[in-house]
CSV table of C-alpha atoms and ligand atoms in Angstrom, one decimal:
chain,number,residue,atom,x,y,z
W,1,MET,CA,0.0,0.0,0.0
W,2,ASN,CA,2.8,2.5,0.9
W,3,ASP,CA,5.2,1.6,-1.9
W,4,PHE,CA,6.5,4.5,-4.0
W,5,THR,CA,8.8,2.5,-6.2
W,6,GLY,CA,8.8,4.0,-9.7
W,7,LYS,CA,7.1,7.2,-8.5
W,8,THR,CA,8.5,10.6,-8.7
W,9,GLY,CA,7.8,13.7,-6.6
W,10,LEU,CA,8.5,17.4,-6.1
W,11,ILE,CA,9.4,18.6,-2.6
W,12,VAL,CA,9.2,22.3,-1.9
W,13,GLY,CA,9.9,23.8,1.5
W,14,VAL,CA,13.1,22.1,2.7
W,15,ALA,CA,15.4,24.6,4.6
W,16,ASN,CA,17.2,22.2,7.0
W,17,LYS,CA,17.0,18.8,8.7
W,18,ARG,CA,14.1,20.0,11.0
W,19,SER,CA,11.9,21.0,8.1
W,20,ILE,CA,8.5,19.2,7.9
W,21,ALA,CA,9.0,18.9,4.1
W,22,TRP,CA,12.4,17.1,4.8
W,23,ALA,CA,10.7,14.5,7.1
W,24,ILE,CA,8.2,13.9,4.3
W,25,ALA,CA,11.0,13.6,1.7
W,26,GLN,CA,12.8,11.0,3.8
W,27,ALA,CA,9.6,9.0,4.4
W,28,LEU,CA,8.9,8.9,0.6
W,29,ALA,CA,12.5,8.2,-0.4
W,30,ALA,CA,12.6,5.3,2.1
W,31,ARG,CA,9.6,3.8,0.3
W,32,GLY,CA,11.3,4.1,-3.1
W,33,ALA,CA,10.3,7.5,-4.5
W,34,ARG,CA,12.6,9.5,-6.6
W,35,LEU,CA,12.6,13.2,-5.6
W,36,ALA,CA,13.2,16.6,-7.0
W,37,VAL,CA,14.0,18.9,-4.0
W,38,THR,CA,14.0,22.6,-4.3
W,39,TYR,CA,15.9,25.2,-2.2
W,40,GLN,CA,15.0,28.9,-1.8
W,41,GLY,CA,18.0,30.8,-3.0
W,42,GLU,CA,21.8,30.3,-2.7
W,43,ARG,CA,21.6,30.9,1.1
W,44,LEU,CA,20.0,27.5,1.6
W,45,GLU,CA,21.6,25.6,-1.4
W,46,GLU,CA,24.6,24.1,0.5
W,47,ASN,CA,22.3,23.0,3.4
W,48,VAL,CA,19.8,21.3,1.1
W,49,ARG,CA,22.5,19.8,-1.1
W,50,GLU,CA,24.1,18.1,2.0
W,51,LEU,CA,20.7,16.7,3.1
W,52,CYS,CA,20.0,15.3,-0.4
W,53,ALA,CA,23.3,13.4,-0.5
W,54,SER,CA,21.4,10.7,1.4
W,55,LEU,CA,18.8,10.4,-1.3
W,56,GLN,CA,18.9,8.1,-4.4
W,57,ASP,CA,19.6,10.2,-7.5
W,58,PRO,CA,17.8,13.4,-6.5
W,59,LEU,CA,17.2,16.4,-8.7
W,60,LEU,CA,18.2,19.6,-6.8
W,61,LEU,CA,16.6,22.8,-8.1
W,62,PRO,CA,16.4,26.5,-7.1
W,63,LEU,CA,12.9,27.8,-6.5
W,64,ASP,CA,11.6,31.0,-5.1
W,65,VAL,CA,7.9,30.5,-5.4
W,66,THR,CA,7.3,34.2,-6.1
W,67,ASP,CA,9.2,33.8,-9.4
W,68,ASP,CA,7.1,32.4,-12.3
W,69,GLY,CA,10.3,31.9,-14.4
W,70,GLN,CA,11.8,29.7,-11.7
W,71,ILE,CA,8.5,27.7,-11.3
W,72,ALA,CA,8.5,27.1,-15.1
W,73,ARG,CA,12.2,25.9,-15.0
W,74,VAL,CA,11.5,23.5,-12.2
W,75,PHE,CA,8.9,21.7,-14.2
W,76,GLU,CA,11.0,21.7,-17.4
W,77,ALA,CA,13.9,20.1,-15.3
W,78,ILE,CA,11.5,17.5,-13.9
W,79,GLU,CA,10.2,16.7,-17.4
W,80,ARG,CA,13.7,16.3,-18.7
W,81,GLY,CA,15.1,14.5,-15.6
W,82,PHE,CA,12.2,12.2,-14.6
W,83,GLY,CA,9.9,12.3,-17.6
W,84,GLY,CA,6.8,12.5,-15.4
W,85,LEU,CA,5.5,13.5,-11.9
W,86,ASP,CA,3.3,11.6,-9.5
W,87,PHE,CA,3.1,14.0,-6.4
W,88,VAL,CA,4.0,17.4,-5.0
W,89,VAL,CA,4.7,18.4,-1.4
W,90,HIS,CA,4.2,22.1,-0.8
W,91,GLY,CA,5.7,23.4,2.4
W,92,ALA,CA,6.5,27.0,1.6
W,93,ALA,CA,5.2,29.7,3.9
W,94,PHE,CA,6.3,33.2,4.8
W,95,ALA,CA,5.1,36.5,6.4
W,96,PRO,CA,7.4,39.4,7.1
W,97,ARG,CA,8.6,39.2,10.7
W,98,GLU,CA,7.0,42.5,11.7
W,99,GLU,CA,3.6,41.2,10.6
W,100,LEU,CA,3.9,38.4,13.3
W,101,SER,CA,4.5,40.8,16.1
W,102,ALA,CA,2.5,44.0,15.4
W,103,PRO,CA,-1.2,44.1,16.2
W,104,PHE,CA,-3.2,42.5,13.4
W,105,VAL,CA,-5.0,45.7,12.6
W,106,GLU,CA,-1.6,47.1,11.5
W,107,THR,CA,-1.1,44.5,8.8
W,108,THR,CA,0.4,46.3,5.8
W,109,ARG,CA,-0.8,46.0,2.2
W,110,GLU,CA,2.7,44.7,1.1
W,111,GLY,CA,2.9,42.3,4.1
W,112,PHE,CA,-0.5,40.9,3.2
W,113,ARG,CA,0.4,40.6,-0.5
W,114,LEU,CA,3.7,38.9,0.0
W,115,SER,CA,2.3,36.5,2.7
W,116,LEU,CA,-0.6,35.3,0.6
W,117,ASP,CA,1.6,35.1,-2.6
W,118,ILE,CA,4.2,32.9,-1.0
W,119,SER,CA,1.9,30.9,1.4
W,120,ALA,CA,-1.2,30.4,-0.7
W,121,TYR,CA,-1.0,31.5,-4.4
W,122,SER,CA,2.2,29.3,-4.8
W,123,LEU,CA,0.1,26.2,-4.4
W,124,ILE,CA,-2.0,27.2,-7.5
W,125,ALA,CA,1.1,27.9,-9.6
W,126,LEU,CA,2.7,24.5,-8.6
W,127,ALA,CA,-0.5,22.6,-9.2
W,128,ARG,CA,-0.8,24.1,-12.7
W,129,GLY,CA,2.8,23.2,-13.5
W,130,ALA,CA,2.4,19.7,-12.2
W,131,ALA,CA,-1.0,18.8,-13.6
W,132,PRO,CA,0.0,18.0,-17.3
W,133,MET,CA,2.7,15.5,-16.2
W,134,MET,CA,0.4,14.0,-13.5
W,135,GLU,CA,-2.4,13.6,-16.1
W,136,LYS,CA,0.0,11.6,-18.4
W,137,ARG,CA,0.6,9.2,-15.5
W,138,GLY,CA,-3.2,8.7,-14.9
W,139,GLY,CA,-3.4,11.0,-11.9
W,140,GLY,CA,-1.4,12.5,-9.0
W,141,SER,CA,-1.5,13.7,-5.5
W,142,ILE,CA,-0.7,17.1,-4.0
W,143,VAL,CA,-0.2,17.8,-0.3
W,144,THR,CA,0.3,21.2,1.4
W,145,LEU,CA,0.9,22.1,5.1
W,146,THR,CA,-1.4,24.3,7.1
W,147,TYR,CA,-2.1,25.4,10.7
W,148,LEU,CA,-5.2,25.8,12.8
W,149,GLY,CA,-4.5,29.5,12.9
W,150,SER,CA,-6.6,29.5,9.7
W,151,GLN,CA,-9.7,28.8,11.7
W,152,ARG,CA,-9.0,30.1,15.2
W,153,VAL,CA,-7.2,33.2,16.4
W,154,PHE,CA,-3.7,32.5,17.8
W,155,GLN,CA,-1.9,35.6,19.2
W,156,ASN,CA,0.6,36.9,16.7
W,157,TYR,CA,-0.1,34.4,13.9
W,158,ASN,CA,-1.9,37.3,12.3
W,159,VAL,CA,-1.7,37.5,8.5
W,160,MET,CA,-0.4,33.9,8.4
W,161,GLY,CA,-3.8,32.9,9.7
W,162,VAL,CA,-5.4,34.7,6.8
W,163,ALA,CA,-2.9,33.1,4.4
W,164,LYS,CA,-3.6,29.6,5.7
W,165,ALA,CA,-7.4,30.2,5.4
W,166,ALA,CA,-6.8,31.1,1.7
W,167,LEU,CA,-4.5,28.1,1.4
W,168,GLU,CA,-7.2,25.7,2.7
W,169,ALA,CA,-9.8,27.2,0.4
W,170,THR,CA,-7.3,26.9,-2.4
W,171,VAL,CA,-7.0,23.2,-1.6
W,172,ARG,CA,-10.8,22.7,-2.1
W,173,TYR,CA,-11.0,24.7,-5.3
W,174,LEU,CA,-8.0,22.9,-6.8
W,175,ALA,CA,-9.4,19.6,-5.7
W,176,ALA,CA,-12.7,20.4,-7.5
W,177,ASP,CA,-10.9,21.6,-10.6
W,178,LEU,CA,-8.3,18.7,-10.9
W,179,GLY,CA,-10.4,15.9,-9.5
W,180,PRO,CA,-11.8,14.9,-12.9
W,181,ARG,CA,-8.1,14.3,-14.0
W,182,ASN,CA,-7.6,12.0,-10.9
W,183,ILE,CA,-5.4,14.6,-9.3
W,184,ARG,CA,-6.0,14.9,-5.6
W,185,VAL,CA,-5.3,17.9,-3.4
W,186,ASN,CA,-5.2,17.8,0.4
W,187,ALA,CA,-3.7,19.7,3.3
W,188,ILE,CA,-2.2,18.5,6.6
W,189,SER,CA,-2.9,20.8,9.5
W,190,ALA,CA,0.1,20.1,11.8
W,191,GLY,CA,0.4,20.9,15.5
W,192,PRO,CA,3.2,23.3,16.4
W,193,ILE,CA,6.8,22.0,15.9
W,194,LYS,CA,10.1,23.7,16.6
W,195,THR,CA,11.4,24.2,13.1
W,196,LEU,CA,13.2,27.2,11.5
W,197,ALA,CA,9.8,28.8,10.7
W,198,ALA,CA,9.0,28.6,14.5
W,199,SER,CA,12.4,29.8,15.7
W,200,GLY,CA,12.4,33.4,16.9
W,201,ILE,CA,8.6,33.5,17.3
W,202,SER,CA,8.3,34.9,20.8
W,203,GLY,CA,6.3,32.6,23.1
W,204,PHE,CA,6.7,29.5,20.9
W,205,SER,CA,7.7,27.3,23.9
W,206,GLY,CA,4.5,28.5,25.6
W,207,ILE,CA,2.5,27.4,22.6
W,208,LEU,CA,4.2,23.9,22.7
W,209,GLN,CA,3.5,23.7,26.5
W,210,HIS,CA,-0.2,24.6,25.9
W,211,TYR,CA,-0.6,21.7,23.5
W,212,ARG,CA,1.1,19.3,26.0
W,213,ASP,CA,-1.3,20.5,28.7
W,214,ARG,CA,-4.5,20.5,26.6
W,215,ALA,CA,-4.3,18.3,23.5
W,216,PRO,CA,-6.1,14.9,23.9
W,217,LEU,CA,-2.8,13.1,23.4
W,218,ARG,CA,-1.2,15.4,26.0
W,219,ARG,CA,1.9,15.8,23.9
W,220,THR,CA,3.2,17.7,20.8
W,221,ILE,CA,3.8,16.0,17.5
W,222,GLU,CA,6.9,15.2,15.5
W,223,THR,CA,7.8,15.8,11.9
W,224,ALA,CA,7.9,12.0,11.3
W,225,GLU,CA,4.3,11.9,12.3
W,226,VAL,CA,3.3,14.5,9.8
W,227,ALA,CA,5.4,12.5,7.2
W,228,ASP,CA,3.4,9.4,7.9
W,229,ALA,CA,0.1,11.3,7.2
W,230,ALA,CA,1.6,12.6,4.0
W,231,VAL,CA,2.6,9.1,2.9
W,232,PHE,CA,-1.1,8.2,3.4
W,233,LEU,CA,-2.4,11.1,1.4
W,234,LEU,CA,0.2,10.9,-1.4
W,235,GLY,CA,0.0,7.1,-1.9
W,236,PRO,CA,-2.7,4.6,-3.0
W,237,ALA,CA,-4.1,4.3,0.6
W,238,GLY,CA,-5.5,7.9,0.1
W,239,ARG,CA,-6.9,7.3,-3.4
W,240,ALA,CA,-10.5,8.4,-2.5
W,241,VAL,CA,-9.4,11.4,-0.3
W,242,THR,CA,-9.4,14.8,-1.8
W,243,ALA,CA,-10.3,18.4,-0.8
W,244,GLU,CA,-9.5,17.4,2.8
W,245,VAL,CA,-7.7,19.1,5.7
W,246,LEU,CA,-6.3,16.3,7.8
W,247,MET,CA,-5.6,17.4,11.4
W,248,VAL,CA,-2.3,16.0,12.8
W,249,ASP,CA,-2.2,17.8,16.0
W,250,GLY,CA,-2.8,15.3,18.8
W,251,GLY,CA,-6.5,16.2,18.7
W,252,PHE,CA,-5.9,19.8,19.9
W,253,HIS,CA,-8.4,21.2,17.4
W,254,ALA,CA,-11.3,19.4,19.1
W,255,THR,CA,-10.8,20.9,22.5
W,256,GLY,CA,-12.9,23.7,24.0
W,257,MET,CA,-13.0,24.4,27.6
J,301,NAD,P1,10.7,25.6,7.5
J,301,NAD,O1,11.2,26.9,7.8
J,301,NAD,O2,11.6,24.4,7.6
J,301,NAD,O3,10.0,25.6,6.1
J,301,NAD,C1,9.4,26.7,5.5
J,301,NAD,C2,9.9,26.7,4.1
J,301,NAD,O4,9.3,27.8,3.3
J,301,NAD,C3,11.4,26.9,4.0
J,301,NAD,O5,12.0,25.8,3.4
J,301,NAD,C4,11.6,28.2,3.2
J,301,NAD,O6,12.7,28.1,2.4
J,301,NAD,C5,10.3,28.1,2.4
J,301,NAD,N1,10.0,29.4,1.8
J,301,NAD,C6,9.7,30.6,2.3
J,301,NAD,N2,9.5,31.5,1.4
J,301,NAD,C7,9.7,30.9,0.2
J,301,NAD,C8,9.8,31.3,-1.2
J,301,NAD,N3,9.5,32.6,-1.5
J,301,NAD,N4,10.0,30.4,-2.2
J,301,NAD,C9,10.2,29.1,-1.8
J,301,NAD,N5,10.2,28.7,-0.6
J,301,NAD,C10,10.0,29.5,0.4
J,301,NAD,O7,9.5,25.4,8.6
J,301,NAD,P2,8.3,24.3,8.7
J,301,NAD,O8,7.7,24.4,10.0
J,301,NAD,O9,8.8,23.0,8.2
J,301,NAD,O10,7.2,24.8,7.6
J,301,NAD,C11,6.7,24.1,6.5
J,301,NAD,C12,5.3,24.3,6.4
J,301,NAD,O11,4.6,23.8,7.5
J,301,NAD,C13,4.8,25.8,6.3
J,301,NAD,O12,3.8,25.9,5.4
J,301,NAD,C14,4.3,26.0,7.7
J,301,NAD,O13,3.4,27.1,7.7
J,301,NAD,C15,3.7,24.7,8.0
J,301,NAD,N6,3.4,24.4,9.4
J,301,NAD,C16,4.4,24.5,10.4
J,301,NAD,C17,4.1,24.3,11.7
J,301,NAD,C18,5.1,24.4,12.8
J,301,NAD,O14,4.8,24.6,13.9
J,301,NAD,N7,6.4,24.4,12.4
J,301,NAD,C19,2.8,23.9,12.1
J,301,NAD,C20,1.8,23.7,11.0
J,301,NAD,C21,2.1,24.0,9.7
J,302,0WE,O1,3.1,28.6,9.8
J,302,0WE,C1,3.9,28.8,10.8
J,302,0WE,C2,5.0,29.8,10.8
J,302,0WE,C3,5.3,30.3,9.4
J,302,0WE,C4,6.2,31.5,9.4
J,302,0WE,C5,7.2,31.8,10.3
J,302,0WE,C6,8.0,32.9,10.2
J,302,0WE,C7,9.1,33.2,11.2
J,302,0WE,C8,10.2,34.0,10.5
J,302,0WE,C9,6.0,32.5,8.4
J,302,0WE,N1,6.7,33.6,8.3
J,302,0WE,C10,7.7,33.8,9.1
J,302,0WE,N2,8.5,34.9,9.0
J,302,0WE,C11,9.7,35.1,9.6
J,302,0WE,O2,10.3,36.2,9.5
J,302,0WE,N3,3.6,28.1,11.9
J,302,0WE,C12,2.4,27.2,11.9
J,302,0WE,C13,4.4,28.1,13.1
J,302,0WE,C14,3.9,29.2,14.0
J,302,0WE,O3,4.2,30.4,13.9
J,302,0WE,C15,3.5,31.2,14.8
J,302,0WE,C16,2.7,30.3,15.6
J,302,0WE,C17,2.9,29.0,15.1
J,302,0WE,C18,2.3,27.8,15.6
J,302,0WE,C19,3.5,32.6,15.0
J,302,0WE,C20,2.7,33.1,16.0
J,302,0WE,C21,1.9,32.2,16.8
J,302,0WE,C22,1.9,30.8,16.6
């Protein structure tokens, strides 16, 4: 059920070994998948190159998701290198640091634009690039990463919450659009994990402790647990699941008082 031998995938959102997208890449590679892994700019290239040394014949490609030219070149390289594509993992998110500390009402037009461009629009652009190659393979599966801050207010998550709400709606609209071509689109809503994207967010250890105290499982989650959910959604076990937001948060989302 969870065999990815002969399958090829695109992984976007690896910054370092703690990245959720990296845990997903490892889980897929361990099951036989061949991967194209992208890095955002030269600053991260060396890091990602070292990680990918452990993969079987990876394609390493630069990708800033705000750049349509780079997106086009990624799919050209995959067509040339792999001759097809079965899945995409989207783990790119960004909001300017100030937007995650100032009061939400102070959200700037440019901060809003950039946050939604990188964190939500990019899924549409990647799905459009991937769809023709997936269709040739008889279908495909796309997974993105989201957070409960899309549905509930978390102090300081601010415009990222708005971006994740847009991302989750994008999942549903893409699923409806691409479903007839047997391309599935889903999101995993992960509980908080101390990754690069979480570092420097003031009060993050307090958020982790709140989940330990309140989540039904009384603990936080690990990247490997998100990866197992991704393996399900990307592989044949998830073949009837699309337009879904799968909560992988120890049950925190269900708690009230
Ligand atoms: P991370 O910092 O390892 O990953 C974020 C990635 O986004 C980085 O690889 C970064 O290079 C990439 N990125 C940012 N701007 C980009 C751009 N313009 N072009 C291309 N890539 C760009 O942190 P992570 O926690 O692994 O985050 C991955 C995803 O998981 C994000 O969507 C995040 O919102 C989501 N998520 C994280 C948590 C958490 O607590 N860590 C919880 C739920 C969801
Ligand atoms: O999606 C995220 C964080 C994404 C993120 C992180 C940063 C930090 C560095 C986006 N943009 C930036 N910009 C930077 O300059 N998470 C789900 C993790 C997270 O971030 C929070 C959280 C949680 C959880 C911010 C405030 C409150 C809770």
